[in-house]
């Protein structure tokens, strides 16, 4: 969609690529920023009410984006309104599952929830392209809005609050300090978990952003082949997030993310580091896609393990806010690349590979410190 807007709608606007890229950045930012607002709203309108509000905002944001004629209108509709609605639904669904349901197989449940975004990232582009080619961007956004309304509406009907949470929701006169508990920041383990999560996400996005252009540079790949690499990452991301939940129930949540992040690091250093053909890039896409999204499956249960159920809602809110830093990982890597590319004998794109690998490896170090602060035995399931 951004490419279409650049070429056909806002083609005379200066710096249009930069301005349009902020639409997605705003959406990701509000997806993570609005957790505390959802937490504040839940006792007042119930968690079910927050879900319904999020559903309505997502649909409204997409539909209104279809009437946008200026870039700032896309900021408001697709960035702020849609991003806030997505935050309300994501945060609340995570809280409901972790705080009450699925005590026995919580990892599987959360793995399936996390895998949905990987599946959506695979399917939605193939739906949007033919609609956009036939009906144009306005109706593409409107149709996506109605799809959001239908799918999220079904989710609102299926998700039920845990009975204990319903009683908590009756306390509508709670003060803000009783809802958002800043005592979470007294936990050293929580600080380590936030640091590890941010470092992980700093390395997560690079292959999604740069692998297609990397393939064009080294293997002369077409745009379709580049899109295929991202699709392969998304397919294996879907499978990996779901399987992460299954494995975490047996190995432990922290043990699983340490293992998967280490494999992701090796994939960046060894597979992507020496991938100069289409086949080798497919191999990297499969391995990295399988392991790179583990964090999204375990972020809620690990937060709950560290803080307990009472502090979990606040801990999850602030964890998601700090995760905004990960959105800028490709920008940091690009800045490093621009400084190095002018040097003689420098291999283009090398810094992108090393950045992602180093971030995943550094996160493993922090996670190992956290793991042995919580339990010193090697065979402890945690």
Short mmCIF file of C-alpha atoms in Angstrom, two decimals, residues 117-277:
data_model
loop_
_atom_site.label_atom_id
_atom_site.label_comp_id
_atom_site.label_asym_id
_atom_site.label_seq_id
_atom_site.Cartn_x
_atom_site.Cartn_y
_atom_site.Cartn_z
CA UNK A 117 -0.07 -12.26 13.69
CA UNK A 118 2.36 -14.41 11.71
CA UNK A 119 -0.53 -15.93 9.77
CA UNK A 120 -2.07 -12.52 9.17
CA UNK A 121 1.23 -11.16 7.88
CA UNK A 122 1.27 -13.99 5.35
CA UNK A 123 -2.35 -13.84 4.15
CA UNK A 124 -3.31 -10.15 4.24
CA UNK A 125 -0.85 -8.93 1.54
CA UNK A 126 -2.21 -11.49 -0.93
CA UNK A 127 -5.75 -10.27 -0.19
CA UNK A 128 -4.90 -6.58 -0.36
CA UNK A 129 -3.02 -6.61 -3.67
CA UNK A 130 -5.85 -7.88 -5.93
CA UNK A 131 -8.44 -5.70 -4.16
CA UNK A 132 -6.20 -2.66 -4.53
CA UNK A 133 -5.53 -3.39 -8.21
CA UNK A 134 -9.24 -3.75 -8.95
CA UNK A 135 -10.96 -1.27 -6.62
CA UNK A 136 -8.21 1.12 -5.53
CA UNK A 137 -6.80 1.97 -2.09
CA UNK A 138 -9.96 3.64 -0.76
CA UNK A 139 -12.09 0.52 -1.00
CA UNK A 140 -9.16 -1.66 0.07
CA UNK A 141 -9.08 0.13 3.42
CA UNK A 142 -12.87 0.05 3.76
CA UNK A 143 -13.08 -3.66 3.03
CA UNK A 144 -10.27 -4.34 5.52
CA UNK A 145 -12.24 -2.31 8.06
CA UNK A 146 -15.30 -4.52 7.62
CA UNK A 147 -13.09 -7.62 7.79
CA UNK A 148 -11.69 -6.34 11.11
CA UNK A 149 -15.22 -5.71 12.36
CA UNK A 150 -16.35 -9.23 11.48
CA UNK A 151 -13.29 -11.14 12.72
CA UNK A 152 -12.72 -9.09 15.87
CA UNK A 153 -16.45 -9.14 16.58
CA UNK A 154 -16.33 -12.94 16.66
CA UNK A 155 -13.33 -12.76 18.98
CA UNK A 156 -15.25 -10.47 21.35
CA UNK A 157 -18.07 -13.01 21.51
CA UNK A 158 -15.72 -15.93 22.16
CA UNK A 159 -13.47 -14.36 24.82
CA UNK A 160 -14.91 -14.52 28.33
CA UNK A 161 -13.56 -12.90 31.48
CA UNK A 162 -12.36 -15.17 34.25
CA UNK A 163 -14.85 -15.03 37.18
CA UNK A 164 -12.28 -13.50 39.56
CA UNK A 165 -11.60 -10.79 37.02
CA UNK A 166 -15.32 -10.04 36.77
CA UNK A 167 -15.37 -9.27 40.47
CA UNK A 168 -12.37 -7.02 40.05
CA UNK A 169 -14.13 -5.23 37.21
CA UNK A 170 -16.93 -4.30 39.62
CA UNK A 171 -14.51 -2.03 41.51
CA UNK A 172 -15.21 0.95 39.30
CA UNK A 173 -14.13 3.52 41.86
CA UNK A 174 -10.54 2.37 42.11
CA UNK A 175 -7.98 5.15 42.08
CA UNK A 176 -5.42 5.29 39.30
CA UNK A 177 -2.56 4.35 41.62
CA UNK A 178 -4.52 1.24 42.66
CA UNK A 179 -4.94 0.19 39.04
CA UNK A 180 -1.46 1.03 37.70
CA UNK A 181 1.01 -0.18 40.34
CA UNK A 182 4.42 1.39 39.96
CA UNK A 183 5.86 -1.07 42.47
CA UNK A 184 6.65 -3.33 39.50
CA UNK A 185 9.80 -1.26 39.01
CA UNK A 186 11.14 -2.45 42.36
CA UNK A 187 11.74 -5.88 40.85
CA UNK A 188 15.27 -6.36 39.54
CA UNK A 189 14.14 -9.41 37.57
CA UNK A 190 11.49 -7.32 35.82
CA UNK A 191 14.14 -4.79 34.76
CA UNK A 192 16.27 -7.61 33.32
CA UNK A 193 13.23 -8.96 31.46
CA UNK A 194 12.46 -5.53 29.98
CA UNK A 195 16.08 -5.08 28.85
CA UNK A 196 16.18 -8.55 27.28
CA UNK A 197 12.89 -7.98 25.46
CA UNK A 198 14.03 -4.66 24.00
CA UNK A 199 17.34 -6.12 22.80
CA UNK A 200 15.49 -9.05 21.21
CA UNK A 201 13.16 -6.77 19.27
CA UNK A 202 16.01 -4.55 18.10
CA UNK A 203 17.23 -7.50 16.04
CA UNK A 204 13.85 -8.95 15.08
CA UNK A 205 12.76 -6.69 12.21
CA UNK A 206 15.95 -6.51 10.10
CA UNK A 207 15.36 -9.60 7.91
CA UNK A 208 11.77 -8.54 7.22
CA UNK A 209 12.95 -5.11 6.08
CA UNK A 210 16.21 -5.86 4.27
CA UNK A 211 16.24 -9.48 3.06
CA UNK A 212 14.44 -8.73 -0.27
CA UNK A 213 16.86 -5.92 -1.19
CA UNK A 214 19.77 -8.08 0.01
CA UNK A 215 18.61 -10.83 -2.34
CA UNK A 216 18.38 -8.42 -5.27
CA UNK A 217 21.92 -7.17 -4.62
CA UNK A 218 23.66 -10.55 -4.25
CA UNK A 219 21.50 -13.01 -6.19
CA UNK A 220 19.73 -10.76 -8.71
CA UNK A 221 16.36 -11.82 -7.32
CA UNK A 222 13.08 -10.41 -8.62
CA UNK A 223 10.58 -8.57 -6.43
CA UNK A 224 8.41 -11.70 -6.34
CA UNK A 225 11.32 -13.79 -5.09
CA UNK A 226 12.02 -11.18 -2.41
CA UNK A 227 8.39 -11.29 -1.34
CA UNK A 228 8.62 -15.08 -1.24
CA UNK A 229 11.47 -14.90 1.29
CA UNK A 230 9.37 -12.71 3.60
CA UNK A 231 6.42 -15.08 3.08
CA UNK A 232 8.60 -18.04 4.10
CA UNK A 233 9.65 -16.21 7.27
CA UNK A 234 5.97 -15.52 8.01
CA UNK A 235 4.93 -19.15 7.42
CA UNK A 236 7.61 -20.52 9.72
CA UNK A 237 6.95 -17.69 12.18
CA UNK A 238 3.37 -18.93 12.45
CA UNK A 239 4.51 -22.52 13.02
CA UNK A 240 7.32 -21.46 15.35
CA UNK A 241 5.16 -19.34 17.64
CA UNK A 242 2.61 -22.14 18.03
CA UNK A 243 5.30 -24.79 18.64
CA UNK A 244 7.03 -22.48 21.11
CA UNK A 245 3.96 -22.64 23.32
CA UNK A 246 3.96 -26.45 23.23
CA UNK A 247 7.67 -26.64 24.03
CA UNK A 248 7.45 -24.01 26.79
CA UNK A 249 4.97 -26.15 28.73
CA UNK A 250 7.65 -28.85 28.99
CA UNK A 251 10.97 -26.96 29.06
CA UNK A 252 9.78 -23.80 30.79
CA UNK A 253 9.11 -20.34 29.38
CA UNK A 254 12.53 -18.81 30.06
CA UNK A 255 14.45 -21.90 29.00
CA UNK A 256 12.58 -21.93 25.70
CA UNK A 257 13.22 -18.30 24.78
CA UNK A 258 16.92 -18.65 25.64
CA UNK A 259 17.17 -21.66 23.32
CA UNK A 260 15.21 -20.06 20.48
CA UNK A 261 17.00 -16.71 20.69
CA UNK A 262 20.35 -18.50 20.57
CA UNK A 263 19.29 -20.39 17.43
CA UNK A 264 18.12 -17.10 15.89
CA UNK A 265 21.52 -15.60 16.63
CA UNK A 266 23.32 -18.52 14.97
CA UNK A 267 20.99 -18.25 11.97
CA UNK A 268 21.95 -14.60 11.46
CA UNK A 269 25.68 -15.18 11.95
CA UNK A 270 26.11 -18.48 10.08
CA UNK A 271 23.21 -18.83 7.64
CA UNK A 272 22.50 -15.23 6.64
CA UNK A 273 26.19 -14.41 7.01
CA UNK A 274 27.05 -16.80 4.15
CA UNK A 275 23.79 -16.67 2.19
CA UNK A 276 24.58 -15.43 -1.33
CA UNK A 277 22.22 -17.63 -3.37
#
